[in-house]
mmCIF file of C-alpha atoms in Angstrom:
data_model
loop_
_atom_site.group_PDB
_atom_site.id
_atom_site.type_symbol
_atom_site.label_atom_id
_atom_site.label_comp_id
_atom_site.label_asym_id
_atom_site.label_seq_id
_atom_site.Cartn_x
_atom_site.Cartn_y
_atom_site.Cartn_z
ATOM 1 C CA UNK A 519 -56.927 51.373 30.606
ATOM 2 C CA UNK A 520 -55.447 54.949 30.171
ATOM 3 C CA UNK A 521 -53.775 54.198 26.891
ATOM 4 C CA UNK A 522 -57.270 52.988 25.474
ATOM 5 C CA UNK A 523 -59.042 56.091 26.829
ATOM 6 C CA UNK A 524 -56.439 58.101 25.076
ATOM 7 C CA UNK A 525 -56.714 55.873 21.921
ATOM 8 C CA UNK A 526 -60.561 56.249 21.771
ATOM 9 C CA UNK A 527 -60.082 60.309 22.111
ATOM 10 C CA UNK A 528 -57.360 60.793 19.732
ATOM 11 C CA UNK A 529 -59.463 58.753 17.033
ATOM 12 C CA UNK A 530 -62.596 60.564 18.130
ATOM 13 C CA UNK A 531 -60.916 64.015 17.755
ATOM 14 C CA UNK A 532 -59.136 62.679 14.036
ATOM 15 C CA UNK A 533 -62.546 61.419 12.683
ATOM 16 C CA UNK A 534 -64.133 64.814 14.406
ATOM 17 C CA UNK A 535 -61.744 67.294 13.058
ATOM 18 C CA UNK A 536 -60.080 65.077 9.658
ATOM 19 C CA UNK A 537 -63.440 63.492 8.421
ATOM 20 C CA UNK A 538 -64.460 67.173 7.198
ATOM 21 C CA UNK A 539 -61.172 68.370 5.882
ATOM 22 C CA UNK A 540 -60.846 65.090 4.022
ATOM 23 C CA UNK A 541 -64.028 65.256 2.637
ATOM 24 C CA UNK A 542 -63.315 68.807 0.980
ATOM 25 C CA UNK A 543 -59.989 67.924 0.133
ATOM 26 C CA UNK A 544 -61.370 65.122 -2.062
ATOM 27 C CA UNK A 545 -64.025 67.113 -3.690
ATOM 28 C CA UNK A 546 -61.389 69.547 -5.022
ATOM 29 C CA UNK A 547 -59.570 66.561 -6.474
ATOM 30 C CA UNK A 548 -60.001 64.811 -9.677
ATOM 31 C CA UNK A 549 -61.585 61.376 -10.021
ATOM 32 C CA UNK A 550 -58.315 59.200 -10.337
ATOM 33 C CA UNK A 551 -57.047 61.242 -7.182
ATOM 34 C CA UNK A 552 -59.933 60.510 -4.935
ATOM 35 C CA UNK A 553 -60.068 56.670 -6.474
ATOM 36 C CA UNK A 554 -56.403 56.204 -5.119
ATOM 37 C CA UNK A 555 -57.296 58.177 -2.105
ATOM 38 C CA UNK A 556 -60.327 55.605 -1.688
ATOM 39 C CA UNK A 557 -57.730 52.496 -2.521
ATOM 40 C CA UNK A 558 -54.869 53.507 -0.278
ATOM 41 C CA UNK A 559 -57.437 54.294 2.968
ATOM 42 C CA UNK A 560 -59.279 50.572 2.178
ATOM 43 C CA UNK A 561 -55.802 49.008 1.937
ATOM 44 C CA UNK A 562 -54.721 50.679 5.347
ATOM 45 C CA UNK A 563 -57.365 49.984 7.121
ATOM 46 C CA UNK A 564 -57.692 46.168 6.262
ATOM 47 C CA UNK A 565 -54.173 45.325 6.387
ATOM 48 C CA UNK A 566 -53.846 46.561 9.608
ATOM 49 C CA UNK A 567 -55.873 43.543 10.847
ATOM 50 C CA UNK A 568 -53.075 41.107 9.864
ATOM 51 C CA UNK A 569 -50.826 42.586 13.024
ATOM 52 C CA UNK A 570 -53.791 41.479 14.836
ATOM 53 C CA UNK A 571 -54.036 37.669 13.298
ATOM 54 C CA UNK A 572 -50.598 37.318 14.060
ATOM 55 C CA UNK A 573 -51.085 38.200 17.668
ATOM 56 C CA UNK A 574 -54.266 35.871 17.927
ATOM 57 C CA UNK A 575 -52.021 32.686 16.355
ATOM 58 C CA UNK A 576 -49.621 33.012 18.292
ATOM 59 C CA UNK A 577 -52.142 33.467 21.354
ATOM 60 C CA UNK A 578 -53.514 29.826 20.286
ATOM 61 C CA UNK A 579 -50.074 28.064 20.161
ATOM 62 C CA UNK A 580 -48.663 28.720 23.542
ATOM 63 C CA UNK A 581 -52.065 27.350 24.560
ATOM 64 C CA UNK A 582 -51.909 24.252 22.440
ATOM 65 C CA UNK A 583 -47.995 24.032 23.743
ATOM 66 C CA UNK A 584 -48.747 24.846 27.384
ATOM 67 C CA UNK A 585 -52.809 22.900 27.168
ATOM 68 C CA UNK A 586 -53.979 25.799 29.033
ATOM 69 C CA UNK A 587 -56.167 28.483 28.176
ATOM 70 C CA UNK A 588 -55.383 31.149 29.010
ATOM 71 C CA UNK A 589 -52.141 30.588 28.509
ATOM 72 C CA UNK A 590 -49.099 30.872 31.483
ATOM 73 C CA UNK A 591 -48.282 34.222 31.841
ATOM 74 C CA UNK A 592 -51.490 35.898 30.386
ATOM 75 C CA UNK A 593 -52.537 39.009 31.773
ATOM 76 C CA UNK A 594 -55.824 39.545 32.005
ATOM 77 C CA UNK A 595 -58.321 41.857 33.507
ATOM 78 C CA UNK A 596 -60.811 39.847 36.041
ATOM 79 C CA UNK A 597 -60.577 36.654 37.628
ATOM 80 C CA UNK A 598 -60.657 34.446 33.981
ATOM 81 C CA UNK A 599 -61.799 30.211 34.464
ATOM 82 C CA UNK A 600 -58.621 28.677 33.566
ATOM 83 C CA UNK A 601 -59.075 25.289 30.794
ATOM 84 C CA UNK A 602 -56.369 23.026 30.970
ATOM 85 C CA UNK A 603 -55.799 20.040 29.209
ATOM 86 C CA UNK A 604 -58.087 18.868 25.879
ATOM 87 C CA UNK A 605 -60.595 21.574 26.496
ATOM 88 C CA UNK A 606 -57.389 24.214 26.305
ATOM 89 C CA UNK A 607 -56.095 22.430 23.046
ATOM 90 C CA UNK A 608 -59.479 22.830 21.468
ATOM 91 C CA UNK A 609 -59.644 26.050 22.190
ATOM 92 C CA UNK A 610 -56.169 27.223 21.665
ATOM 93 C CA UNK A 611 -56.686 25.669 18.037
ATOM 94 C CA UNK A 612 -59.835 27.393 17.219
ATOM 95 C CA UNK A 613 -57.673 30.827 18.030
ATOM 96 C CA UNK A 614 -55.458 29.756 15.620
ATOM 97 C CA UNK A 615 -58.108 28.762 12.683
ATOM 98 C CA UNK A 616 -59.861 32.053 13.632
ATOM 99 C CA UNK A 617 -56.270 33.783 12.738
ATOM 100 C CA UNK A 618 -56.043 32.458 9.829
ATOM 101 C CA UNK A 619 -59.461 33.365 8.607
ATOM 102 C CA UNK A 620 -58.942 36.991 9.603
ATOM 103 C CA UNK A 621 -55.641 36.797 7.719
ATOM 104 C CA UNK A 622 -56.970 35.786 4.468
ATOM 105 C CA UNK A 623 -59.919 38.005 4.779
ATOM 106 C CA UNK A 624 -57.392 41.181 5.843
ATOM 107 C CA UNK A 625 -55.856 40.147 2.967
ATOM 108 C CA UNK A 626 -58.247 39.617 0.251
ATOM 109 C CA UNK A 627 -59.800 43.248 1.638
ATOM 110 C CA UNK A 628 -56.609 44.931 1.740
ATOM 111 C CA UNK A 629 -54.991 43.944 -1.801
ATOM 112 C CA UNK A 630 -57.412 42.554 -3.899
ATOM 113 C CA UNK A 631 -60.763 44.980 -3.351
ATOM 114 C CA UNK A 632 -58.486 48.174 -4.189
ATOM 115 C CA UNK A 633 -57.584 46.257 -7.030
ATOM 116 C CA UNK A 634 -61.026 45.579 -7.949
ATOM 117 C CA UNK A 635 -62.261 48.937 -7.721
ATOM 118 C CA UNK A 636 -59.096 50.320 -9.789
ATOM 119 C CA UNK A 637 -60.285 47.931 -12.575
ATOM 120 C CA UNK A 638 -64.099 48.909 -12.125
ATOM 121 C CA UNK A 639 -62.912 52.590 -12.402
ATOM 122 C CA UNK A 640 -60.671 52.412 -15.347
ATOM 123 C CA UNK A 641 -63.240 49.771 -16.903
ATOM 124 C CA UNK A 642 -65.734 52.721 -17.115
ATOM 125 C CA UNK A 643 -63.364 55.003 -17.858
ATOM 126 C CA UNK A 644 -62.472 53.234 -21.096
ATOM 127 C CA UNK A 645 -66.252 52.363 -21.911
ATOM 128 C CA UNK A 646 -67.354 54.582 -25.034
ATOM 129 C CA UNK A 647 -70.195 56.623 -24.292
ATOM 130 C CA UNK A 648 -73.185 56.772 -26.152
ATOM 131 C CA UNK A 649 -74.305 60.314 -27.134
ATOM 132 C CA UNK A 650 -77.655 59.248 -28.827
ATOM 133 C CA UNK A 651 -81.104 60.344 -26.380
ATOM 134 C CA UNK A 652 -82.533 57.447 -24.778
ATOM 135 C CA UNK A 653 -86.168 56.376 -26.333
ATOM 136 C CA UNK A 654 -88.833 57.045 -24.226
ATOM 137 C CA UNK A 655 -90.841 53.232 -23.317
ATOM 138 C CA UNK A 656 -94.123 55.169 -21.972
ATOM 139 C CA UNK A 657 -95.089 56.064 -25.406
ATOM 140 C CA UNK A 658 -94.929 59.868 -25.405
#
């Protein structure tokens, strides 16, 4: 419980005291800076979900293995109804589907949408601009 408290401040005080500064420091900065800024924090941030899919699949197999949910061993914070048997299985699997899912989607976020917006950015980049007035449509 203490190392959550302190995990909750430390990221309060970052996002309190770093939000601002990075903010600034990105305004200074050119374009293709700030876009790889923008691709490396995305990339980060969503890949650092696949630790956590890991965790969850191997969560589900030692309760398929062992049939009960939670499995032997588990620590956990209140008295927790125990499943054994098919029940346990079930659920154990449905850990493990749900770890897959939130490994592809960690996945897809983390490598492919920085990708994306890289080739949205340098799409626009290389898009000629047009330096003739747009027509007024209201008839003046």
């Amino acid at each position: 419980m203490a190392i959550l408290a302190v995990g909750l401040l430390l990221g309060s005080l970052l996002i309190l005291w770093g939000l601002p500064w990075g903010t600034r420091y990105l305004q200074r900065q050119g374009p293709e800076t700030t876009l790889r800024v923008v691709q490396v924090v995305i990339a980060v941030v969503f890949l650092g979900l696949v630790p956590f899919s890991a965790y969850l699949y191997r969560y589900g197999r030692r309760a398929v293995r062992s049939r009960r949910m939670p499995p032997p061993g588990t620590r956990v914070v209140r008295d927790t109804r125990v499943f054994e048997g098919d029940a346990a299985v079930a659920r154990g699997r449905l850990a493990m589907a749900m770890a897959g899912i939130l490994l592809v989607l960690s996945l897809v976020g983390g490598l492919y949408f920085p990708y994306r917006l890289g080739k949205l950015f340098r799409d626009r980049q290389s898009r000629p601009r047009s330096t003739t007035p747009v027509e007024s449509t209201d008839g003046n």
